[in-house]
């Protein structure tokens, strides 16, 4: 809860890294001023996922850029990563908080207004570091997502929480400014950086909007 | 390392539970004298996996039958399960030991003689609770397994370790006695109990061989 979440947030996707290897995308993005990196791996063994996390943590440490792990609290603990990003079907956030301790960064995806309502009900002592509005716009990167929130959705959540809001889904340079104006503290992107010919420039361009 | 591993070891597989629900298979198997249950879920969300683990732990507690979780150290911690079973592409066993502590039961699959050789090399202080010889016989339950060890393979490993040996893969009532005679302390079965019309009887029949 001491962590300030803002700026450009890179979510990794190895198949989308078409011009550079993932580790190079991450390094170049750190050079471009990325604020946070989330390692997301869906089809990988635990062993390979762990090795990748340890490798990225080493790359990011000199930049003081936190590394988050998608879903896997054990791999966060084992790799020395800084926290986890949780979806609605991952471990409950308060369980992750218990296992990871106070200093870990824990973020939660909010996919519907109902998710927000349930969160309000389940625990008044909300020790989350950010909420991720997901997806803001329709996107091909993630399948099975709920209907897009749109800019109005970002505003809707902004009016209801003081927690940092990370916006994710279909964000690129052309619509990023609008999302910030709607109330997002941080912009999470996948393909806009992973698939960029110049991930450093792609990160800088987004960062300059803040 | 205080745990005695022996007897019948049930590895769960929900699609193979054709006559009963998984929780009923586990309860009936506990009634039949199962020694250990491993929850293995490959296609489930972390949330659902956790809920299932908590549910099975409640069922098994009165029987004092330990519950192990396949691969996921975080779900073991979160559910209060007794340990983990690790494959060769899961977290390294010494990382799991560090996260779970001394009292947890940790078992490791040995799929080839090379796996055994690597294990000898990597750490002289082997704080594992058992080694699983996998697969003993060819099986349809698990795909992508290495060539079967056969009874000679069980004997080979028996001559090299004092750790309890759990044999897994293609074991049923007709070949179980041979596997015990080859040196296995425990027989792990999937379909022989999960798909049985009477999981209690199936467990008892195997148990009576010890």
mmCIF file of C-alpha atoms in Angstrom:
data_model
loop_
_atom_site.group_PDB
_atom_site.id
_atom_site.type_symbol
_atom_site.label_atom_id
_atom_site.label_comp_id
_atom_site.label_asym_id
_atom_site.label_seq_id
_atom_site.Cartn_x
_atom_site.Cartn_y
_atom_site.Cartn_z
ATOM 1 C CA UNK A 1 0.000 0.000 0.000
ATOM 2 C CA UNK A 2 3.058 2.245 -0.058
ATOM 3 C CA UNK A 3 3.286 1.882 -3.782
ATOM 4 C CA UNK A 4 2.338 4.676 -6.098
ATOM 5 C CA UNK A 5 0.801 3.235 -9.209
ATOM 6 C CA UNK A 6 0.977 5.549 -12.189
ATOM 7 C CA UNK A 7 2.354 5.849 -15.693
ATOM 8 C CA UNK A 8 2.920 3.122 -18.244
ATOM 9 C CA UNK A 9 2.251 -0.465 -17.193
ATOM 10 C CA UNK A 10 3.536 -3.202 -19.493
ATOM 11 C CA UNK A 11 1.755 -6.557 -19.520
ATOM 12 C CA UNK A 12 3.885 -9.170 -21.259
ATOM 13 C CA UNK A 13 2.752 -11.518 -23.987
ATOM 14 C CA UNK A 14 5.486 -13.617 -25.573
ATOM 15 C CA UNK A 15 3.625 -14.537 -28.779
ATOM 16 C CA UNK A 16 3.100 -10.799 -29.409
ATOM 17 C CA UNK A 17 6.824 -10.070 -29.119
ATOM 18 C CA UNK A 18 7.364 -10.227 -32.882
ATOM 19 C CA UNK A 19 10.332 -7.875 -33.338
ATOM 20 C CA UNK A 20 12.291 -8.552 -30.157
ATOM 21 C CA UNK A 21 12.579 -11.271 -27.536
ATOM 22 C CA UNK A 22 10.487 -10.699 -24.408
ATOM 23 C CA UNK A 23 13.507 -9.869 -22.246
ATOM 24 C CA UNK A 24 14.614 -7.239 -24.772
ATOM 25 C CA UNK A 25 11.130 -5.736 -24.919
ATOM 26 C CA UNK A 26 11.188 -5.442 -21.126
ATOM 27 C CA UNK A 27 14.674 -3.899 -21.064
ATOM 28 C CA UNK A 28 13.854 -1.419 -23.827
ATOM 29 C CA UNK A 29 10.594 -0.509 -22.159
ATOM 30 C CA UNK A 30 12.451 0.124 -18.893
ATOM 31 C CA UNK A 31 14.806 2.391 -20.832
ATOM 32 C CA UNK A 32 11.734 4.200 -22.107
ATOM 33 C CA UNK A 33 10.432 4.840 -18.614
ATOM 34 C CA UNK A 34 7.893 2.072 -17.962
ATOM 35 C CA UNK A 35 6.496 2.238 -14.410
ATOM 36 C CA UNK A 36 5.502 -1.372 -13.854
ATOM 37 C CA UNK A 37 5.797 -4.713 -15.624
ATOM 38 C CA UNK A 38 3.427 -7.654 -15.238
ATOM 39 C CA UNK A 39 4.628 -11.059 -16.382
ATOM 40 C CA UNK A 40 1.688 -12.965 -17.816
ATOM 41 C CA UNK A 41 2.198 -16.531 -18.990
ATOM 42 C CA UNK A 42 -0.691 -18.838 -19.590
ATOM 43 C CA UNK A 43 0.677 -21.945 -21.312
ATOM 44 C CA UNK A 44 4.055 -22.254 -19.605
ATOM 45 C CA UNK A 45 5.220 -24.752 -17.001
ATOM 46 C CA UNK A 46 5.725 -23.444 -13.460
ATOM 47 C CA UNK A 47 9.463 -24.022 -13.788
ATOM 48 C CA UNK A 48 9.817 -21.998 -16.979
ATOM 49 C CA UNK A 49 7.514 -19.269 -15.632
ATOM 50 C CA UNK A 50 9.703 -19.020 -12.523
ATOM 51 C CA UNK A 51 12.930 -18.826 -14.516
ATOM 52 C CA UNK A 52 11.455 -16.081 -16.674
ATOM 53 C CA UNK A 53 10.312 -14.143 -13.602
ATOM 54 C CA UNK A 54 13.775 -14.341 -12.031
ATOM 55 C CA UNK A 55 15.320 -13.181 -15.300
ATOM 56 C CA UNK A 56 12.959 -10.202 -15.685
ATOM 57 C CA UNK A 57 13.402 -9.237 -12.037
ATOM 58 C CA UNK A 58 17.157 -9.003 -12.645
ATOM 59 C CA UNK A 59 16.597 -6.821 -15.710
ATOM 60 C CA UNK A 60 14.199 -4.475 -13.904
ATOM 61 C CA UNK A 61 15.980 -4.134 -10.550
ATOM 62 C CA UNK A 62 18.525 -1.485 -11.689
ATOM 63 C CA UNK A 63 15.606 0.610 -12.992
ATOM 64 C CA UNK A 64 13.682 0.195 -9.717
ATOM 65 C CA UNK A 65 10.694 -0.886 -11.821
ATOM 66 C CA UNK A 66 8.493 -3.357 -9.910
ATOM 67 C CA UNK A 67 7.720 -6.743 -11.448
ATOM 68 C CA UNK A 68 4.280 -8.232 -10.893
ATOM 69 C CA UNK A 69 3.304 -11.830 -11.572
ATOM 70 C CA UNK A 70 -0.054 -12.689 -13.075
ATOM 71 C CA UNK A 71 -2.089 -14.945 -10.774
ATOM 72 C CA UNK A 72 0.712 -17.091 -9.323
ATOM 73 C CA UNK A 73 1.429 -16.073 -5.734
ATOM 74 C CA UNK A 74 3.919 -18.929 -5.331
ATOM 75 C CA UNK A 75 5.978 -17.758 -8.288
ATOM 76 C CA UNK A 76 5.946 -14.245 -6.859
ATOM 77 C CA UNK A 77 7.337 -15.562 -3.575
ATOM 78 C CA UNK A 78 9.860 -17.815 -5.274
ATOM 79 C CA UNK A 79 11.156 -15.240 -7.759
ATOM 80 C CA UNK A 80 11.383 -12.253 -5.461
ATOM 81 C CA UNK A 81 8.919 -10.329 -7.627
ATOM 82 C CA UNK A 82 7.180 -7.323 -6.118
ATOM 83 C CA UNK A 83 3.599 -8.477 -6.240
ATOM 84 C CA UNK A 84 0.773 -10.059 -8.184
ATOM 85 C CA UNK A 85 -1.994 -9.068 -10.499
ATOM 86 C CA UNK A 86 -5.185 -10.994 -9.826
ATOM 87 C CA UNK A 87 -8.197 -11.626 -12.004
ATOM 88 C CA UNK A 88 -11.664 -12.492 -10.782
ATOM 89 C CA UNK A 89 -10.998 -16.254 -11.028
ATOM 90 C CA UNK A 90 -7.551 -16.144 -9.416
ATOM 91 C CA UNK A 91 -6.867 -16.383 -5.681
ATOM 92 C CA UNK A 92 -8.958 -13.942 -3.619
ATOM 93 C CA UNK A 93 -6.947 -10.751 -3.070
ATOM 94 C CA UNK A 94 -7.084 -11.002 0.749
ATOM 95 C CA UNK A 95 -5.602 -14.513 0.562
ATOM 96 C CA UNK A 96 -2.798 -13.208 -1.635
ATOM 97 C CA UNK A 97 -2.242 -10.323 0.816
ATOM 98 C CA UNK A 98 -1.937 -12.780 3.681
ATOM 99 C CA UNK A 99 0.618 -14.883 1.815
ATOM 100 C CA UNK A 100 2.632 -11.980 0.379
ATOM 101 C CA UNK A 101 2.609 -9.512 3.260
ATOM 102 C CA UNK A 102 2.002 -5.784 3.505
ATOM 103 C CA UNK A 103 4.741 -4.623 1.184
ATOM 104 C CA UNK A 104 3.674 -6.573 -1.871
ATOM 105 C CA UNK A 105 1.865 -4.783 -4.671
ATOM 106 C CA UNK A 106 -1.503 -6.423 -5.272
ATOM 107 C CA UNK A 107 -3.845 -5.358 -8.039
ATOM 108 C CA UNK A 108 -7.248 -6.711 -8.962
ATOM 109 C CA UNK A 109 -9.125 -6.713 -12.255
ATOM 110 C CA UNK A 110 -12.621 -5.308 -12.122
ATOM 111 C CA UNK A 111 -14.494 -6.563 -15.161
ATOM 112 C CA UNK A 112 -18.051 -5.509 -14.345
ATOM 113 C CA UNK A 113 -19.945 -3.172 -12.061
ATOM 114 C CA UNK A 114 -21.023 -6.300 -10.210
ATOM 115 C CA UNK A 115 -17.355 -7.115 -9.477
ATOM 116 C CA UNK A 116 -17.042 -3.668 -7.910
ATOM 117 C CA UNK A 117 -20.186 -4.225 -5.867
ATOM 118 C CA UNK A 118 -18.955 -7.584 -4.606
ATOM 119 C CA UNK A 119 -15.610 -6.103 -3.653
ATOM 120 C CA UNK A 120 -17.344 -3.426 -1.595
ATOM 121 C CA UNK A 121 -19.364 -6.078 0.210
ATOM 122 C CA UNK A 122 -16.725 -8.694 0.918
ATOM 123 C CA UNK A 123 -14.226 -6.666 2.889
ATOM 124 C CA UNK A 124 -14.334 -3.091 4.132
ATOM 125 C CA UNK A 125 -10.582 -3.046 4.731
ATOM 126 C CA UNK A 126 -9.466 -2.966 1.125
ATOM 127 C CA UNK A 127 -5.674 -3.361 1.101
ATOM 128 C CA UNK A 128 -5.317 -3.361 -2.648
ATOM 129 C CA UNK A 129 -2.745 -1.235 -4.463
ATOM 130 C CA UNK A 130 -4.802 -0.699 -7.568
ATOM 131 C CA UNK A 131 -7.911 -1.667 -9.463
ATOM 132 C CA UNK A 132 -7.640 -2.581 -13.121
ATOM 133 C CA UNK A 133 -10.610 -1.574 -15.255
ATOM 134 C CA UNK A 134 -10.693 -4.401 -17.761
ATOM 135 C CA UNK A 135 -11.230 -4.121 -20.678
ATOM 136 C CA UNK A 136 -11.560 -0.412 -21.366
ATOM 137 C CA UNK A 137 -11.868 -1.028 -25.086
ATOM 138 C CA UNK A 138 -12.408 -4.207 -27.049
ATOM 139 C CA UNK A 139 -9.196 -6.072 -27.665
ATOM 140 C CA UNK A 140 -7.948 -9.160 -29.417
ATOM 141 C CA UNK A 141 -5.160 -9.753 -26.898
ATOM 142 C CA UNK A 142 -7.301 -11.341 -24.235
ATOM 143 C CA UNK A 143 -10.147 -13.667 -25.044
ATOM 144 C CA UNK A 144 -13.276 -14.260 -22.984
ATOM 145 C CA UNK A 145 -13.309 -10.773 -21.564
ATOM 146 C CA UNK A 146 -16.513 -9.070 -20.513
ATOM 147 C CA UNK A 147 -18.042 -6.153 -22.484
ATOM 148 C CA UNK A 148 -15.741 -3.126 -22.660
ATOM 149 C CA UNK A 149 -16.154 -0.426 -19.978
ATOM 150 C CA UNK A 150 -15.477 2.460 -22.312
ATOM 151 C CA UNK A 151 -14.365 5.884 -21.086
ATOM 152 C CA UNK A 152 -17.648 6.280 -19.206
ATOM 153 C CA UNK A 153 -16.799 3.133 -17.245
ATOM 154 C CA UNK A 154 -13.437 4.533 -16.191
ATOM 155 C CA UNK A 155 -15.180 7.713 -15.024
ATOM 156 C CA UNK A 156 -17.809 5.636 -13.202
ATOM 157 C CA UNK A 157 -15.150 3.798 -11.165
ATOM 158 C CA UNK A 158 -13.109 6.985 -10.661
ATOM 159 C CA UNK A 159 -16.087 8.523 -8.873
ATOM 160 C CA UNK A 160 -16.288 5.544 -6.517
ATOM 161 C CA UNK A 161 -12.715 4.865 -5.400
ATOM 162 C CA UNK A 162 -9.582 6.647 -4.275
ATOM 163 C CA UNK A 163 -7.464 3.621 -5.237
ATOM 164 C CA UNK A 164 -5.241 4.034 -8.277
ATOM 165 C CA UNK A 165 -6.976 2.919 -11.457
ATOM 166 C CA UNK A 166 -5.079 0.986 -14.088
ATOM 167 C CA UNK A 167 -6.871 0.944 -17.423
ATOM 168 C CA UNK A 168 -6.299 -2.059 -19.674
ATOM 169 C CA UNK A 169 -7.632 -3.274 -23.006
ATOM 170 C CA UNK A 170 -7.228 -1.779 -26.464
ATOM 171 C CA UNK A 171 -5.189 1.219 -25.323
ATOM 172 C CA UNK A 172 -2.773 2.821 -27.785
ATOM 173 C CA UNK A 173 -1.309 6.213 -28.485
ATOM 174 C CA UNK A 174 -4.466 7.522 -30.206
ATOM 175 C CA UNK A 175 -6.876 6.916 -27.333
ATOM 176 C CA UNK A 176 -4.514 6.997 -24.345
ATOM 177 C CA UNK A 177 -4.990 10.680 -23.517
ATOM 178 C CA UNK A 178 -8.763 10.206 -23.279
ATOM 179 C CA UNK A 179 -8.335 7.319 -20.855
ATOM 180 C CA UNK A 180 -6.106 9.402 -18.587
ATOM 181 C CA UNK A 181 -8.627 12.252 -18.708
ATOM 182 C CA UNK A 182 -11.385 9.798 -17.763
ATOM 183 C CA UNK A 183 -9.506 9.128 -14.524
ATOM 184 C CA UNK A 184 -6.922 6.396 -15.089
ATOM 185 C CA UNK A 185 -3.687 6.722 -13.116
ATOM 186 C CA UNK A 186 -1.918 4.170 -15.225
ATOM 187 C CA UNK A 187 -2.257 2.730 -18.717
ATOM 188 C CA UNK A 188 -1.642 -0.964 -19.156
ATOM 189 C CA UNK A 189 -0.661 -2.055 -22.619
ATOM 190 C CA UNK A 190 0.265 -5.340 -24.213
ATOM 191 C CA UNK A 191 0.662 -5.166 -27.975
ATOM 192 C CA UNK A 192 1.352 -1.395 -28.043
ATOM 193 C CA UNK A 193 4.759 -2.187 -26.523
ATOM 194 C CA UNK A 194 5.295 -5.941 -27.062
ATOM 195 C CA UNK A 195 4.674 -5.730 -30.813
ATOM 196 C CA UNK A 196 6.336 -2.334 -31.319
ATOM 197 C CA UNK A 197 9.370 -2.133 -33.593
ATOM 198 C CA UNK A 198 10.817 0.273 -31.040
ATOM 199 C CA UNK A 199 9.520 -0.636 -27.563
ATOM 200 C CA UNK A 200 11.569 2.165 -25.973
ATOM 201 C CA UNK A 201 9.985 4.801 -28.200
ATOM 202 C CA UNK A 202 6.523 3.243 -27.759
ATOM 203 C CA UNK A 203 6.914 3.465 -23.979
ATOM 204 C CA UNK A 204 8.269 7.026 -24.072
ATOM 205 C CA UNK A 205 5.415 8.191 -26.281
ATOM 206 C CA UNK A 206 2.831 6.855 -23.844
ATOM 207 C CA UNK A 207 4.764 8.122 -20.841
ATOM 208 C CA UNK A 208 4.864 11.631 -22.258
ATOM 209 C CA UNK A 209 1.072 11.765 -22.041
ATOM 210 C CA UNK A 210 1.213 11.843 -18.256
ATOM 211 C CA UNK B 1 10.268 -35.477 6.618
ATOM 212 C CA UNK B 2 8.310 -36.841 9.605
ATOM 213 C CA UNK B 3 5.741 -38.295 7.292
ATOM 214 C CA UNK B 4 5.518 -41.987 6.623
ATOM 215 C CA UNK B 5 4.477 -42.545 3.056
ATOM 216 C CA UNK B 6 2.917 -45.934 2.430
ATOM 217 C CA UNK B 7 -0.260 -47.638 1.303
ATOM 218 C CA UNK B 8 -2.785 -46.416 -1.232
ATOM 219 C CA UNK B 9 -2.280 -42.966 -2.736
ATOM 220 C CA UNK B 10 -5.209 -41.478 -4.676
ATOM 221 C CA UNK B 11 -4.502 -38.953 -7.416
ATOM 222 C CA UNK B 12 -7.701 -37.176 -8.423
ATOM 223 C CA UNK B 13 -8.981 -36.674 -11.936
ATOM 224 C CA UNK B 14 -12.432 -35.136 -12.216
ATOM 225 C CA UNK B 15 -13.191 -36.242 -15.802
ATOM 226 C CA UNK B 16 -12.489 -39.844 -14.712
ATOM 227 C CA UNK B 17 -15.008 -39.647 -11.856
ATOM 228 C CA UNK B 18 -17.784 -41.225 -13.892
ATOM 229 C CA UNK B 19 -19.892 -42.902 -11.198
ATOM 230 C CA UNK B 20 -19.519 -40.418 -8.336
ATOM 231 C CA UNK B 21 -18.600 -36.771 -7.853
ATOM 232 C CA UNK B 22 -14.963 -36.157 -6.966
ATOM 233 C CA UNK B 23 -15.746 -35.252 -3.361
ATOM 234 C CA UNK B 24 -17.667 -38.530 -2.950
ATOM 235 C CA UNK B 25 -14.825 -40.533 -4.489
ATOM 236 C CA UNK B 26 -12.466 -38.942 -1.973
ATOM 237 C CA UNK B 27 -14.781 -39.586 0.982
ATOM 238 C CA UNK B 28 -15.419 -43.194 -0.038
ATOM 239 C CA UNK B 29 -11.736 -43.764 -0.605
ATOM 240 C CA UNK B 30 -10.982 -42.387 2.863
ATOM 241 C CA UNK B 31 -13.558 -44.830 4.225
ATOM 242 C CA UNK B 32 -11.688 -47.567 2.396
ATOM 243 C CA UNK B 33 -8.392 -46.667 4.045
ATOM 244 C CA UNK B 34 -6.594 -44.461 1.532
ATOM 245 C CA UNK B 35 -3.278 -43.149 2.928
ATOM 246 C CA UNK B 36 -2.840 -39.968 0.898
ATOM 247 C CA UNK B 37 -4.801 -37.907 -1.618
ATOM 248 C CA UNK B 38 -3.314 -35.648 -4.271
ATOM 249 C CA UNK B 39 -5.565 -33.048 -5.880
ATOM 250 C CA UNK B 40 -4.572 -32.664 -9.502
ATOM 251 C CA UNK B 41 -6.380 -30.080 -11.619
ATOM 252 C CA UNK B 42 -4.995 -28.931 -14.897
ATOM 253 C CA UNK B 43 -7.670 -26.851 -16.596
ATOM 254 C CA UNK B 44 -9.235 -25.128 -13.595
ATOM 255 C CA UNK B 45 -8.954 -21.520 -12.476
ATOM 256 C CA UNK B 46 -6.891 -20.845 -9.361
ATOM 257 C CA UNK B 47 -10.047 -19.807 -7.513
ATOM 258 C CA UNK B 48 -11.930 -23.017 -8.271
ATOM 259 C CA UNK B 49 -8.833 -25.139 -7.567
ATOM 260 C CA UNK B 50 -8.502 -23.440 -4.173
ATOM 261 C CA UNK B 51 -12.159 -23.974 -3.287
ATOM 262 C CA UNK B 52 -11.882 -27.643 -4.209
ATOM 263 C CA UNK B 53 -8.724 -28.010 -2.107
ATOM 264 C CA UNK B 54 -10.412 -26.443 0.926
ATOM 265 C CA UNK B 55 -13.400 -28.730 0.436
ATOM 266 C CA UNK B 56 -11.303 -31.898 0.169
ATOM 267 C CA UNK B 57 -9.163 -30.892 3.151
ATOM 268 C CA UNK B 58 -12.364 -30.688 5.237
ATOM 269 C CA UNK B 59 -13.440 -34.127 4.049
ATOM 270 C CA UNK B 60 -10.064 -35.720 4.808
ATOM 271 C CA UNK B 61 -9.259 -34.060 8.146
ATOM 272 C CA UNK B 62 -11.395 -36.392 10.309
ATOM 273 C CA UNK B 63 -9.610 -39.368 8.710
ATOM 274 C CA UNK B 64 -6.190 -37.775 9.304
ATOM 275 C CA UNK B 65 -5.436 -38.438 5.633
ATOM 276 C CA UNK B 66 -3.037 -35.809 4.235
ATOM 277 C CA UNK B 67 -4.034 -33.796 1.178
ATOM 278 C CA UNK B 68 -1.343 -32.891 -1.351
ATOM 279 C CA UNK B 69 -1.708 -30.344 -4.115
ATOM 280 C CA UNK B 70 -0.266 -30.947 -7.544
ATOM 281 C CA UNK B 71 2.293 -28.291 -8.487
ATOM 282 C CA UNK B 72 0.686 -25.217 -6.889
ATOM 283 C CA UNK B 73 2.573 -24.229 -3.738
ATOM 284 C CA UNK B 74 0.397 -21.121 -3.320
ATOM 285 C CA UNK B 75 -2.796 -23.174 -3.281
ATOM 286 C CA UNK B 76 -1.230 -25.497 -0.727
ATOM 287 C CA UNK B 77 -0.471 -22.513 1.522
ATOM 288 C CA UNK B 78 -3.880 -20.945 0.964
ATOM 289 C CA UNK B 79 -5.934 -24.108 1.485
ATOM 290 C CA UNK B 80 -4.108 -25.509 4.491
ATOM 291 C CA UNK B 81 -3.245 -28.654 2.550
ATOM 292 C CA UNK B 82 -0.417 -30.833 3.827
ATOM 293 C CA UNK B 83 2.002 -30.570 0.963
ATOM 294 C CA UNK B 84 2.652 -30.683 -2.746
ATOM 295 C CA UNK B 85 3.487 -33.150 -5.420
ATOM 296 C CA UNK B 86 5.972 -31.775 -7.926
ATOM 297 C CA UNK B 87 6.779 -32.851 -11.448
ATOM 298 C CA UNK B 88 10.019 -32.162 -13.272
ATOM 299 C CA UNK B 89 8.646 -28.945 -14.832
ATOM 300 C CA UNK B 90 7.066 -27.622 -11.630
ATOM 301 C CA UNK B 91 8.821 -25.474 -9.021
ATOM 302 C CA UNK B 92 12.157 -26.960 -7.887
ATOM 303 C CA UNK B 93 11.572 -29.038 -4.746
ATOM 304 C CA UNK B 94 14.002 -27.004 -2.612
ATOM 305 C CA UNK B 95 12.113 -23.812 -3.500
ATOM 306 C CA UNK B 96 8.856 -25.482 -2.467
ATOM 307 C CA UNK B 97 10.500 -26.668 0.769
ATOM 308 C CA UNK B 98 11.605 -23.120 1.543
ATOM 309 C CA UNK B 99 8.098 -21.752 0.972
ATOM 310 C CA UNK B 100 6.212 -24.548 2.745
ATOM 311 C CA UNK B 101 8.495 -25.264 5.692
ATOM 312 C CA UNK B 102 9.807 -28.457 7.268
ATOM 313 C CA UNK B 103 6.497 -30.059 8.114
ATOM 314 C CA UNK B 104 5.033 -30.067 4.631
ATOM 315 C CA UNK B 105 4.989 -33.281 2.642
ATOM 316 C CA UNK B 106 6.869 -32.804 -0.617
ATOM 317 C CA UNK B 107 7.124 -35.485 -3.268
ATOM 318 C CA UNK B 108 8.874 -35.409 -6.616
ATOM 319 C CA UNK B 109 8.244 -37.339 -9.814
ATOM 320 C CA UNK B 110 11.259 -39.126 -11.232
ATOM 321 C CA UNK B 111 10.542 -39.871 -14.873
ATOM 322 C CA UNK B 112 13.945 -41.027 -16.091
ATOM 323 C CA UNK B 113 17.248 -42.285 -14.735
ATOM 324 C CA UNK B 114 18.645 -38.909 -15.769
ATOM 325 C CA UNK B 115 16.161 -37.177 -13.422
ATOM 326 C CA UNK B 116 17.538 -39.299 -10.615
ATOM 327 C CA UNK B 117 21.097 -38.429 -11.583
ATOM 328 C CA UNK B 118 20.320 -34.705 -11.659
ATOM 329 C CA UNK B 119 18.647 -34.900 -8.282
ATOM 330 C CA UNK B 120 21.761 -36.511 -6.793
ATOM 331 C CA UNK B 121 23.912 -33.748 -8.234
ATOM 332 C CA UNK B 122 21.854 -30.675 -7.400
ATOM 333 C CA UNK B 123 21.567 -31.002 -3.654
ATOM 334 C CA UNK B 124 23.118 -33.476 -1.235
ATOM 335 C CA UNK B 125 20.628 -32.538 1.504
ATOM 336 C CA UNK B 126 17.567 -34.138 0.021
ATOM 337 C CA UNK B 127 14.588 -33.121 2.177
ATOM 338 C CA UNK B 128 11.972 -34.862 0.088
ATOM 339 C CA UNK B 129 9.296 -37.087 1.592
ATOM 340 C CA UNK B 130 9.023 -39.430 -1.342
ATOM 341 C CA UNK B 131 10.030 -40.080 -4.910
ATOM 342 C CA UNK B 132 7.358 -41.017 -7.427
ATOM 343 C CA UNK B 133 8.469 -43.454 -10.109
ATOM 344 C CA UNK B 134 6.444 -42.269 -13.076
ATOM 345 C CA UNK B 135 5.093 -43.997 -15.054
ATOM 346 C CA UNK B 136 5.595 -47.582 -13.901
ATOM 347 C CA UNK B 137 3.393 -48.903 -16.679
ATOM 348 C CA UNK B 138 2.000 -47.213 -19.765
ATOM 349 C CA UNK B 139 -1.176 -45.335 -19.034
ATOM 350 C CA UNK B 140 -3.789 -43.302 -20.809
ATOM 351 C CA UNK B 141 -4.435 -41.058 -17.801
ATOM 352 C CA UNK B 142 -1.448 -38.808 -18.262
ATOM 353 C CA UNK B 143 -0.250 -37.733 -21.656
ATOM 354 C CA UNK B 144 3.302 -36.815 -22.633
ATOM 355 C CA UNK B 145 4.847 -39.128 -20.109
ATOM 356 C CA UNK B 146 8.260 -40.657 -20.636
ATOM 357 C CA UNK B 147 8.758 -44.402 -21.393
ATOM 358 C CA UNK B 148 7.477 -46.655 -18.612
ATOM 359 C CA UNK B 149 9.972 -47.748 -15.917
ATOM 360 C CA UNK B 150 8.517 -51.217 -15.532
ATOM 361 C CA UNK B 151 9.084 -53.358 -12.448
ATOM 362 C CA UNK B 152 12.829 -53.381 -13.145
ATOM 363 C CA UNK B 153 12.815 -49.588 -12.925
ATOM 364 C CA UNK B 154 11.175 -49.657 -9.498
ATOM 365 C CA UNK B 155 13.832 -52.136 -8.343
ATOM 366 C CA UNK B 156 16.566 -49.957 -9.858
ATOM 367 C CA UNK B 157 15.477 -46.917 -7.844
ATOM 368 C CA UNK B 158 14.849 -49.026 -4.711
ATOM 369 C CA UNK B 159 18.504 -50.041 -4.749
ATOM 370 C CA UNK B 160 19.565 -46.390 -4.844
ATOM 371 C CA UNK B 161 17.414 -44.596 -2.260
ATOM 372 C CA UNK B 162 16.065 -44.998 1.236
ATOM 373 C CA UNK B 163 13.291 -42.490 0.509
ATOM 374 C CA UNK B 164 9.789 -43.913 0.234
ATOM 375 C CA UNK B 165 8.928 -44.805 -3.342
ATOM 376 C CA UNK B 166 5.477 -44.065 -4.706
ATOM 377 C CA UNK B 167 4.750 -45.969 -7.897
ATOM 378 C CA UNK B 168 2.363 -44.380 -10.376
ATOM 379 C CA UNK B 169 1.061 -45.197 -13.826
ATOM 380 C CA UNK B 170 -1.115 -48.054 -15.000
ATOM 381 C CA UNK B 171 -1.387 -49.697 -11.580
ATOM 382 C CA UNK B 172 -4.451 -51.815 -10.809
ATOM 383 C CA UNK B 173 -5.362 -54.788 -8.703
ATOM 384 C CA UNK B 174 -3.809 -57.318 -11.090
ATOM 385 C CA UNK B 175 -0.295 -55.868 -11.124
ATOM 386 C CA UNK B 176 -0.214 -54.049 -7.756
ATOM 387 C CA UNK B 177 1.356 -56.901 -5.786
ATOM 388 C CA UNK B 178 4.281 -57.089 -8.224
ATOM 389 C CA UNK B 179 4.909 -53.350 -7.850
ATOM 390 C CA UNK B 180 5.041 -53.642 -4.059
ATOM 391 C CA UNK B 181 7.402 -56.593 -4.339
ATOM 392 C CA UNK B 182 9.626 -54.553 -6.652
ATOM 393 C CA UNK B 183 10.098 -52.081 -3.809
ATOM 394 C CA UNK B 184 7.261 -49.522 -3.868
ATOM 395 C CA UNK B 185 6.092 -48.252 -0.475
ATOM 396 C CA UNK B 186 2.957 -46.750 -1.893
ATOM 397 C CA UNK B 187 0.779 -47.280 -4.948
ATOM 398 C CA UNK B 188 -0.659 -44.204 -6.610
ATOM 399 C CA UNK B 189 -3.764 -44.768 -8.665
ATOM 400 C CA UNK B 190 -6.076 -42.536 -10.641
ATOM 401 C CA UNK B 191 -8.678 -44.439 -12.624
ATOM 402 C CA UNK B 192 -8.536 -47.561 -10.422
ATOM 403 C CA UNK B 193 -10.336 -45.517 -7.742
ATOM 404 C CA UNK B 194 -11.775 -42.475 -9.556
ATOM 405 C CA UNK B 195 -13.595 -44.579 -12.135
ATOM 406 C CA UNK B 196 -14.556 -47.415 -9.785
ATOM 407 C CA UNK B 197 -18.235 -48.128 -9.182
ATOM 408 C CA UNK B 198 -17.293 -48.686 -5.548
ATOM 409 C CA UNK B 199 -14.301 -46.468 -4.663
ATOM 410 C CA UNK B 200 -14.349 -47.727 -1.058
ATOM 411 C CA UNK B 201 -14.032 -51.343 -2.149
ATOM 412 C CA UNK B 202 -11.436 -50.434 -4.782
ATOM 413 C CA UNK B 203 -9.330 -48.739 -2.102
ATOM 414 C CA UNK B 204 -9.750 -51.564 0.385
ATOM 415 C CA UNK B 205 -8.743 -54.168 -2.194
ATOM 416 C CA UNK B 206 -5.516 -52.319 -2.947
ATOM 417 C CA UNK B 207 -4.860 -51.612 0.700
ATOM 418 C CA UNK B 208 -5.159 -55.278 1.603
ATOM 419 C CA UNK B 209 -2.125 -56.007 -0.556
ATOM 420 C CA UNK B 210 0.150 -54.203 1.885
#
